[in-house]
Amino acid sequence: MDTGIDIYDYTDYRKLLKDYYERKRAKTGRFSYRLFLRCAGFRATNFLSLVINGKRNLGMSSVQRFARVMGLAPREKLFFGSLVHLNQANTPLEIEEALNRLAEFREFREARKLDGELDIYFSQWYFPVVRELVRVEGFSERPAWISQKLAGLISADQAREALDTLQRIGLLKKNDAGKLELSDSHLTTDHEPKSSTLAQYHYKMMEYGQRQLRASPRQREISALTMSLSPEQFQEIRKRVRDFQSDIQKFLANNKNGRPAAVCQLNFQLFNFSTDGGEKR
């Protein structure tokens, strides 16, 4: 790519297009949406802007045209197509398939190593669950016990893999008595997933959240609130959700009464059914 951008650093093709356009324009001083689209064989003058802003999607023929204008090599074209497939996927299965397709690119895997230990931590949905299970009253390091405690959602081999990995990356450790314990009380990440690994973790947790609709109401709290919001209200609610999450983290860090009896998952979901509802203009 003639702008010096490394395509394998991206998990969002719209962000890639935006960065490409801005760098190309800064480099030449004459580049425009109209010129890009004309080179790609489009008559429309605003299609690129609509795609970058999430108001239009790319079809496969458009993917090839865009890739040609950006000067992508054959392998980069395949990767760009995979990014488009990921960002436009509509179901958890489509998303998982797209993420697996991205993981086949060695260059992408190497770029994601920058995310370090947290990327490994979230690479399997059950790693965080097993880590928190260590704090539960009566915890046993036996993989078969862990599998049974998690209602068979993971196998004994997966439980053993989790224990080994969590110790290897330093998130579990042996105390003076030879028992496993957490190396830090709590972990948190940026509010927005920055890697495909973290995104896949969130999708998997949402999938398990759907299953809990069949559980006893005493074992869950699932509710919904449908609202009409201005962009300013949307951003304020996003902030309040994040503040609430931080309050929960502080509460758990400061409240040491009693030993945990169960591992629980708390998910936050706030999204638009309509376009532009949460964007600041």
Short mmCIF file of the C-alpha atoms (twelve columns), coordinates in Angstrom:
data_MODEL
# 
_entry.id   MODEL 
# 
loop_
_atom_site.group_PDB 
_atom_site.id 
_atom_site.type_symbol 
_atom_site.label_atom_id 
_atom_site.label_alt_id 
_atom_site.label_comp_id 
_atom_site.label_asym_id 
_atom_site.label_seq_id 
_atom_site.Cartn_x 
_atom_site.Cartn_y 
_atom_site.Cartn_z 
_atom_site.pdbx_PDB_model_num 
ATOM 1   C CA . MET A 1   0.000   0.000   0.000   1 
ATOM 2   C CA . ASP A 2   1.538   3.286   -1.127  1 
ATOM 3   C CA . THR A 3   0.577   5.166   2.071   1 
ATOM 4   C CA . GLY A 4   2.781   3.038   4.327   1 
ATOM 5   C CA . ILE A 5   -0.209  1.641   6.253   1 
ATOM 6   C CA . ASP A 6   0.112   -1.939  7.513   1 
ATOM 7   C CA . ILE A 7   -3.256  -3.513  6.733   1 
ATOM 8   C CA . TYR A 8   -2.671  -6.294  9.273   1 
ATOM 9   C CA . ASP A 9   -2.859  -3.779  12.122  1 
ATOM 10  C CA . TYR A 10  -6.595  -3.362  11.532  1 
ATOM 11  C CA . THR A 11  -9.729  -5.167  12.677  1 
ATOM 12  C CA . ASP A 12  -12.108 -2.536  11.215  1 
ATOM 13  C CA . TYR A 13  -12.062 -2.017  7.457   1 
ATOM 14  C CA . ARG A 14  -13.884 1.316   7.754   1 
ATOM 15  C CA . LYS A 15  -11.091 2.654   9.964   1 
ATOM 16  C CA . LEU A 16  -8.599  1.322   7.415   1 
ATOM 17  C CA . LEU A 17  -10.353 3.173   4.590   1 
ATOM 18  C CA . LYS A 18  -10.500 6.362   6.638   1 
ATOM 19  C CA . ASP A 19  -6.793  6.221   7.484   1 
ATOM 20  C CA . TYR A 20  -5.888  5.400   3.876   1 
ATOM 21  C CA . TYR A 21  -7.899  8.325   2.521   1 
ATOM 22  C CA . GLU A 22  -6.504  10.815  5.048   1 
ATOM 23  C CA . ARG A 23  -2.886  9.756   4.472   1 
ATOM 24  C CA . LYS A 24  -3.311  9.734   0.705   1 
ATOM 25  C CA . ARG A 25  -4.842  13.200  0.763   1 
ATOM 26  C CA . ALA A 26  -2.077  14.516  3.053   1 
ATOM 27  C CA . LYS A 27  0.569   12.996  0.782   1 
ATOM 28  C CA . THR A 28  -0.750  14.242  -2.573  1 
ATOM 29  C CA . GLY A 29  -2.881  17.231  -1.624  1 
ATOM 30  C CA . ARG A 30  -5.183  16.476  -4.554  1 
ATOM 31  C CA . PHE A 31  -6.824  13.222  -3.496  1 
ATOM 32  C CA . SER A 32  -10.600 13.266  -2.979  1 
ATOM 33  C CA . TYR A 33  -13.575 10.968  -2.486  1 
ATOM 34  C CA . ARG A 34  -14.571 11.694  -6.078  1 
ATOM 35  C CA . LEU A 35  -11.133 10.723  -7.422  1 
ATOM 36  C CA . PHE A 36  -11.020 7.523   -5.371  1 
ATOM 37  C CA . LEU A 37  -14.436 6.442   -6.636  1 
ATOM 38  C CA . ARG A 38  -13.652 7.366   -10.231 1 
ATOM 39  C CA . CYS A 39  -10.506 5.217   -10.073 1 
ATOM 40  C CA . ALA A 40  -12.636 2.399   -8.658  1 
ATOM 41  C CA . GLY A 41  -15.152 2.713   -11.478 1 
ATOM 42  C CA . PHE A 42  -18.037 4.243   -9.522  1 
ATOM 43  C CA . ARG A 43  -20.247 7.053   -10.746 1 
ATOM 44  C CA . ALA A 44  -21.450 8.027   -7.260  1 
ATOM 45  C CA . THR A 45  -19.502 10.790  -5.531  1 
ATOM 46  C CA . ASN A 46  -20.349 10.106  -1.883  1 
ATOM 47  C CA . PHE A 47  -20.214 6.304   -1.682  1 
ATOM 48  C CA . LEU A 48  -16.795 6.191   -0.001  1 
ATOM 49  C CA . SER A 49  -17.895 8.662   2.668   1 
ATOM 50  C CA . LEU A 50  -21.044 6.625   3.333   1 
ATOM 51  C CA . VAL A 51  -19.008 3.428   3.707   1 
ATOM 52  C CA . ILE A 52  -16.466 5.016   6.063   1 
ATOM 53  C CA . ASN A 53  -19.278 6.384   8.241   1 
ATOM 54  C CA . GLY A 54  -21.038 3.014   8.417   1 
ATOM 55  C CA . LYS A 55  -24.052 4.072   6.356   1 
ATOM 56  C CA . ARG A 56  -23.315 1.730   3.442   1 
ATOM 57  C CA . ASN A 57  -21.740 -1.704  3.193   1 
ATOM 58  C CA . LEU A 58  -19.353 -3.109  0.618   1 
ATOM 59  C CA . GLY A 59  -20.338 -5.936  -1.699  1 
ATOM 60  C CA . MET A 60  -17.693 -8.356  -2.928  1 
ATOM 61  C CA . SER A 61  -17.369 -6.606  -6.310  1 
ATOM 62  C CA . SER A 62  -16.796 -3.311  -4.468  1 
ATOM 63  C CA . VAL A 63  -14.191 -4.993  -2.271  1 
ATOM 64  C CA . GLN A 64  -12.158 -5.874  -5.353  1 
ATOM 65  C CA . ARG A 65  -12.472 -2.350  -6.769  1 
ATOM 66  C CA . PHE A 66  -11.448 -0.710  -3.502  1 
ATOM 67  C CA . ALA A 67  -8.517  -3.110  -3.080  1 
ATOM 68  C CA . ARG A 68  -7.282  -2.270  -6.572  1 
ATOM 69  C CA . VAL A 69  -7.336  1.488   -5.938  1 
ATOM 70  C CA . MET A 70  -5.462  1.066   -2.650  1 
ATOM 71  C CA . GLY A 71  -2.808  -0.972  -4.416  1 
ATOM 72  C CA . LEU A 72  -3.219  -4.063  -2.246  1 
ATOM 73  C CA . ALA A 73  -1.145  -7.126  -2.995  1 
ATOM 74  C CA . PRO A 74  -3.030  -10.404 -3.661  1 
ATOM 75  C CA . ARG A 75  -2.695  -11.616 -0.061  1 
ATOM 76  C CA . GLU A 76  -3.673  -8.210  1.281   1 
ATOM 77  C CA . LYS A 77  -6.777  -8.301  -0.920  1 
ATOM 78  C CA . LEU A 78  -7.818  -11.580 0.720   1 
ATOM 79  C CA . PHE A 79  -7.268  -10.059 4.151   1 
ATOM 80  C CA . PHE A 80  -9.251  -6.935  3.240   1 
ATOM 81  C CA . GLY A 81  -12.140 -9.132  2.105   1 
ATOM 82  C CA . SER A 82  -12.009 -10.994 5.428   1 
ATOM 83  C CA . LEU A 83  -12.150 -7.696  7.335   1 
ATOM 84  C CA . VAL A 84  -15.220 -6.660  5.371   1 
ATOM 85  C CA . HIS A 85  -16.842 -10.016 6.110   1 
ATOM 86  C CA . LEU A 86  -16.136 -9.591  9.841   1 
ATOM 87  C CA . ASN A 87  -17.417 -6.030  10.128  1 
ATOM 88  C CA . GLN A 88  -20.584 -6.770  8.148   1 
ATOM 89  C CA . ALA A 89  -21.408 -10.107 9.800   1 
ATOM 90  C CA . ASN A 90  -24.897 -10.308 11.286  1 
ATOM 91  C CA . THR A 91  -24.835 -13.424 13.477  1 
ATOM 92  C CA . PRO A 92  -22.451 -14.798 16.144  1 
ATOM 93  C CA . LEU A 93  -21.671 -17.747 13.830  1 
ATOM 94  C CA . GLU A 94  -20.743 -15.439 10.942  1 
ATOM 95  C CA . ILE A 95  -18.588 -13.361 13.274  1 
ATOM 96  C CA . GLU A 96  -16.786 -16.420 14.635  1 
ATOM 97  C CA . GLU A 97  -16.146 -17.714 11.118  1 
ATOM 98  C CA . ALA A 98  -14.760 -14.338 10.069  1 
ATOM 99  C CA . LEU A 99  -12.478 -14.125 13.097  1 
ATOM 100 C CA . ASN A 100 -11.176 -17.619 12.404  1 
ATOM 101 C CA . ARG A 101 -10.499 -16.603 8.818   1 
ATOM 102 C CA . LEU A 102 -8.498  -13.587 9.977   1 
ATOM 103 C CA . ALA A 103 -6.500  -15.773 12.361  1 
ATOM 104 C CA . GLU A 104 -5.253  -17.781 9.371   1 
ATOM 105 C CA . PHE A 105 -3.097  -14.816 8.311   1 
ATOM 106 C CA . ARG A 106 0.320   -15.105 9.953   1 
ATOM 107 C CA . GLU A 107 0.926   -11.371 9.555   1 
ATOM 108 C CA . PHE A 108 -2.270  -10.605 11.461  1 
ATOM 109 C CA . ARG A 109 -1.408  -13.026 14.277  1 
ATOM 110 C CA . GLU A 110 2.012   -11.454 14.655  1 
ATOM 111 C CA . ALA A 111 0.532   -7.946  14.724  1 
ATOM 112 C CA . ARG A 112 -1.909  -8.951  17.461  1 
ATOM 113 C CA . LYS A 113 0.972   -10.099 19.709  1 
ATOM 114 C CA . LEU A 114 1.194   -6.439  20.684  1 
ATOM 115 C CA . ASP A 115 -1.903  -7.031  22.813  1 
ATOM 116 C CA . GLY A 116 0.201   -9.337  25.006  1 
ATOM 117 C CA . GLU A 117 -1.086  -11.310 27.961  1 
ATOM 118 C CA . LEU A 118 -4.628  -9.964  27.887  1 
ATOM 119 C CA . ASP A 119 -4.999  -11.247 24.340  1 
ATOM 120 C CA . ILE A 120 -4.073  -14.722 25.574  1 
ATOM 121 C CA . TYR A 121 -6.358  -14.323 28.594  1 
ATOM 122 C CA . PHE A 122 -9.385  -13.624 26.400  1 
ATOM 123 C CA . SER A 123 -8.464  -16.120 23.668  1 
ATOM 124 C CA . GLN A 124 -10.787 -18.695 25.314  1 
ATOM 125 C CA . TRP A 125 -13.991 -17.558 27.010  1 
ATOM 126 C CA . TYR A 126 -13.466 -19.988 29.892  1 
ATOM 127 C CA . PHE A 127 -10.008 -18.683 30.912  1 
ATOM 128 C CA . PRO A 128 -11.500 -15.717 32.860  1 
ATOM 129 C CA . VAL A 129 -14.204 -18.013 34.279  1 
ATOM 130 C CA . VAL A 130 -11.690 -20.553 35.596  1 
ATOM 131 C CA . ARG A 131 -9.558  -17.748 37.028  1 
ATOM 132 C CA . GLU A 132 -12.489 -16.405 39.037  1 
ATOM 133 C CA . LEU A 133 -13.486 -19.932 40.064  1 
ATOM 134 C CA . VAL A 134 -10.221 -20.168 42.007  1 
ATOM 135 C CA . ARG A 135 -11.688 -17.694 44.517  1 
ATOM 136 C CA . VAL A 136 -14.842 -19.751 45.110  1 
ATOM 137 C CA . GLU A 137 -15.318 -21.588 48.420  1 
ATOM 138 C CA . GLY A 138 -14.198 -25.216 48.172  1 
ATOM 139 C CA . PHE A 139 -12.220 -24.761 44.953  1 
ATOM 140 C CA . SER A 140 -10.327 -27.823 43.767  1 
ATOM 141 C CA . GLU A 141 -7.511  -27.807 41.234  1 
ATOM 142 C CA . ARG A 142 -8.696  -31.126 39.831  1 
ATOM 143 C CA . PRO A 143 -9.712  -30.528 36.175  1 
ATOM 144 C CA . ALA A 144 -12.621 -32.971 36.529  1 
ATOM 145 C CA . TRP A 145 -13.974 -30.955 39.487  1 
ATOM 146 C CA . ILE A 146 -13.708 -27.716 37.509  1 
ATOM 147 C CA . SER A 147 -15.552 -29.264 34.570  1 
ATOM 148 C CA . GLN A 148 -18.318 -30.500 36.852  1 
ATOM 149 C CA . LYS A 149 -18.528 -27.184 38.702  1 
ATOM 150 C CA . LEU A 150 -19.081 -25.418 35.362  1 
ATOM 151 C CA . ALA A 151 -21.917 -27.810 34.481  1 
ATOM 152 C CA . GLY A 152 -19.864 -29.555 31.805  1 
ATOM 153 C CA . LEU A 153 -19.520 -26.427 29.657  1 
ATOM 154 C CA . ILE A 154 -15.820 -27.240 29.387  1 
ATOM 155 C CA . SER A 155 -14.008 -30.566 29.468  1 
ATOM 156 C CA . ALA A 156 -11.402 -31.638 32.000  1 
ATOM 157 C CA . ASP A 157 -8.733  -31.141 29.327  1 
ATOM 158 C CA . GLN A 158 -9.921  -27.571 28.752  1 
ATOM 159 C CA . ALA A 159 -9.865  -26.946 32.504  1 
ATOM 160 C CA . ARG A 160 -6.290  -28.213 32.665  1 
ATOM 161 C CA . GLU A 161 -5.361  -25.988 29.705  1 
ATOM 162 C CA . ALA A 162 -6.877  -22.984 31.486  1 
ATOM 163 C CA . LEU A 163 -4.945  -23.609 34.714  1 
ATOM 164 C CA . ASP A 164 -1.663  -24.088 32.852  1 
ATOM 165 C CA . THR A 165 -2.150  -20.993 30.687  1 
ATOM 166 C CA . LEU A 166 -3.242  -18.732 33.552  1 
ATOM 167 C CA . GLN A 167 -0.163  -19.697 35.558  1 
ATOM 168 C CA . ARG A 168 2.123   -19.302 32.554  1 
ATOM 169 C CA . ILE A 169 0.987   -15.720 31.870  1 
ATOM 170 C CA . GLY A 170 1.103   -14.840 35.566  1 
ATOM 171 C CA . LEU A 171 -2.609  -14.417 36.315  1 
ATOM 172 C CA . LEU A 172 -2.634  -17.334 38.767  1 
ATOM 173 C CA . LYS A 173 0.135   -18.271 41.179  1 
ATOM 174 C CA . LYS A 174 0.888   -20.736 43.954  1 
ATOM 175 C CA . ASN A 175 0.916   -19.331 47.477  1 
ATOM 176 C CA . ASP A 176 3.250   -20.415 50.275  1 
ATOM 177 C CA . ALA A 177 0.933   -23.328 51.045  1 
ATOM 178 C CA . GLY A 178 1.075   -24.537 47.455  1 
ATOM 179 C CA . LYS A 179 -2.493  -23.506 46.711  1 
ATOM 180 C CA . LEU A 180 -3.562  -21.576 43.633  1 
ATOM 181 C CA . GLU A 181 -4.574  -17.940 44.087  1 
ATOM 182 C CA . LEU A 182 -5.097  -14.838 41.940  1 
ATOM 183 C CA . SER A 183 -2.017  -12.736 41.333  1 
ATOM 184 C CA . ASP A 184 -4.213  -9.589  41.163  1 
ATOM 185 C CA . SER A 185 -7.706  -9.118  42.541  1 
ATOM 186 C CA . HIS A 186 -9.389  -7.899  39.365  1 
ATOM 187 C CA . LEU A 187 -8.680  -7.310  35.714  1 
ATOM 188 C CA . THR A 188 -10.415 -4.919  33.370  1 
ATOM 189 C CA . THR A 189 -9.865  -3.725  29.799  1 
ATOM 190 C CA . ASP A 190 -10.629 -0.688  27.709  1 
ATOM 191 C CA . HIS A 191 -14.347 -0.269  27.156  1 
ATOM 192 C CA . GLU A 192 -13.967 -0.734  23.399  1 
ATOM 193 C CA . PRO A 193 -12.477 -4.053  22.148  1 
ATOM 194 C CA . LYS A 194 -9.233  -3.291  20.324  1 
ATOM 195 C CA . SER A 195 -8.472  -6.818  19.108  1 
ATOM 196 C CA . SER A 196 -10.349 -9.609  17.367  1 
ATOM 197 C CA . THR A 197 -9.617  -11.842 20.366  1 
ATOM 198 C CA . LEU A 198 -11.438 -9.565  22.792  1 
ATOM 199 C CA . ALA A 199 -14.295 -9.085  20.346  1 
ATOM 200 C CA . GLN A 200 -14.691 -12.846 20.003  1 
ATOM 201 C CA . TYR A 201 -14.724 -13.178 23.807  1 
ATOM 202 C CA . HIS A 202 -17.610 -10.704 24.037  1 
ATOM 203 C CA . TYR A 203 -19.558 -12.509 21.324  1 
ATOM 204 C CA . LYS A 204 -19.119 -15.834 23.095  1 
ATOM 205 C CA . MET A 205 -20.279 -14.377 26.417  1 
ATOM 206 C CA . MET A 206 -23.352 -12.914 24.728  1 
ATOM 207 C CA . GLU A 207 -24.074 -16.345 23.321  1 
ATOM 208 C CA . TYR A 208 -23.976 -17.917 26.793  1 
ATOM 209 C CA . GLY A 209 -26.081 -15.044 28.102  1 
ATOM 210 C CA . GLN A 210 -28.853 -16.090 25.710  1 
ATOM 211 C CA . ARG A 211 -28.848 -19.563 27.242  1 
ATOM 212 C CA . GLN A 212 -29.519 -18.093 30.668  1 
ATOM 213 C CA . LEU A 213 -32.992 -17.047 29.532  1 
ATOM 214 C CA . ARG A 214 -33.950 -20.657 30.273  1 
ATOM 215 C CA . ALA A 215 -32.477 -20.563 33.779  1 
ATOM 216 C CA . SER A 216 -34.423 -19.904 36.970  1 
ATOM 217 C CA . PRO A 217 -35.230 -16.187 37.477  1 
ATOM 218 C CA . ARG A 218 -33.514 -16.457 40.877  1 
ATOM 219 C CA . GLN A 219 -30.267 -17.297 39.079  1 
ATOM 220 C CA . ARG A 220 -30.255 -14.382 36.628  1 
ATOM 221 C CA . GLU A 221 -31.234 -10.775 36.079  1 
ATOM 222 C CA . ILE A 222 -32.100 -10.085 32.464  1 
ATOM 223 C CA . SER A 223 -34.156 -7.061  31.557  1 
ATOM 224 C CA . ALA A 224 -34.467 -4.547  28.755  1 
ATOM 225 C CA . LEU A 225 -35.319 -0.902  28.274  1 
ATOM 226 C CA . THR A 226 -36.147 0.490   24.823  1 
ATOM 227 C CA . MET A 227 -35.624 4.238   24.549  1 
ATOM 228 C CA . SER A 228 -35.725 7.103   22.076  1 
ATOM 229 C CA . LEU A 229 -32.522 9.085   22.632  1 
ATOM 230 C CA . SER A 230 -30.821 12.146  21.290  1 
ATOM 231 C CA . PRO A 231 -27.126 11.723  20.403  1 
ATOM 232 C CA . GLU A 232 -26.245 13.643  23.593  1 
ATOM 233 C CA . GLN A 233 -28.439 11.367  25.745  1 
ATOM 234 C CA . PHE A 234 -26.905 8.295   24.134  1 
ATOM 235 C CA . GLN A 235 -23.385 9.434   24.999  1 
ATOM 236 C CA . GLU A 236 -24.431 10.302  28.554  1 
ATOM 237 C CA . ILE A 237 -25.903 6.827   29.082  1 
ATOM 238 C CA . ARG A 238 -22.723 5.249   27.695  1 
ATOM 239 C CA . LYS A 239 -20.771 7.246   30.287  1 
ATOM 240 C CA . ARG A 240 -23.105 6.189   33.108  1 
ATOM 241 C CA . VAL A 241 -22.792 2.527   32.143  1 
ATOM 242 C CA . ARG A 242 -19.000 2.841   32.238  1 
ATOM 243 C CA . ASP A 243 -19.131 4.671   35.569  1 
ATOM 244 C CA . PHE A 244 -21.360 1.934   36.977  1 
ATOM 245 C CA . GLN A 245 -18.914 -0.717  35.779  1 
ATOM 246 C CA . SER A 246 -16.077 1.155   37.514  1 
ATOM 247 C CA . ASP A 247 -18.162 1.360   40.707  1 
ATOM 248 C CA . ILE A 248 -18.672 -2.426  40.641  1 
ATOM 249 C CA . GLN A 249 -14.920 -2.933  40.244  1 
ATOM 250 C CA . LYS A 250 -14.227 -0.644  43.218  1 
ATOM 251 C CA . PHE A 251 -16.887 -2.386  45.318  1 
ATOM 252 C CA . LEU A 252 -15.351 -5.810  44.672  1 
ATOM 253 C CA . ALA A 253 -11.845 -4.538  45.339  1 
ATOM 254 C CA . ASN A 254 -12.829 -2.964  48.679  1 
ATOM 255 C CA . ASN A 255 -15.390 -5.496  49.919  1 
ATOM 256 C CA . LYS A 256 -13.499 -8.478  51.300  1 
ATOM 257 C CA . ASN A 257 -16.316 -9.927  53.440  1 
ATOM 258 C CA . GLY A 258 -16.868 -13.639 52.886  1 
ATOM 259 C CA . ARG A 259 -15.509 -16.011 50.274  1 
ATOM 260 C CA . PRO A 260 -17.138 -16.123 46.824  1 
ATOM 261 C CA . ALA A 261 -19.580 -18.991 46.290  1 
ATOM 262 C CA . ALA A 262 -20.136 -18.720 42.519  1 
ATOM 263 C CA . VAL A 263 -18.684 -17.245 39.336  1 
ATOM 264 C CA . CYS A 264 -21.044 -14.717 37.710  1 
ATOM 265 C CA . GLN A 265 -20.974 -12.792 34.456  1 
ATOM 266 C CA . LEU A 266 -22.241 -9.209  34.092  1 
ATOM 267 C CA . ASN A 267 -22.712 -7.969  30.526  1 
ATOM 268 C CA . PHE A 268 -23.623 -4.457  29.405  1 
ATOM 269 C CA . GLN A 269 -25.505 -3.881  26.170  1 
ATOM 270 C CA . LEU A 270 -26.425 -0.512  24.711  1 
ATOM 271 C CA . PHE A 271 -26.876 -0.157  20.977  1 
ATOM 272 C CA . ASN A 272 -28.852 1.574   18.235  1 
ATOM 273 C CA . PHE A 273 -31.664 -0.011  16.248  1 
ATOM 274 C CA . SER A 274 -31.713 3.074   14.028  1 
ATOM 275 C CA . THR A 275 -28.872 4.951   12.382  1 
ATOM 276 C CA . ASP A 276 -27.084 8.016   13.780  1 
ATOM 277 C CA . GLY A 277 -28.843 7.755   17.132  1 
ATOM 278 C CA . GLY A 278 -25.660 7.643   19.167  1 
ATOM 279 C CA . GLU A 279 -23.272 9.659   17.035  1 
ATOM 280 C CA . LYS A 280 -22.212 13.166  17.885  1 
ATOM 281 C CA . ARG A 281 -22.492 15.547  15.008  1 
# 
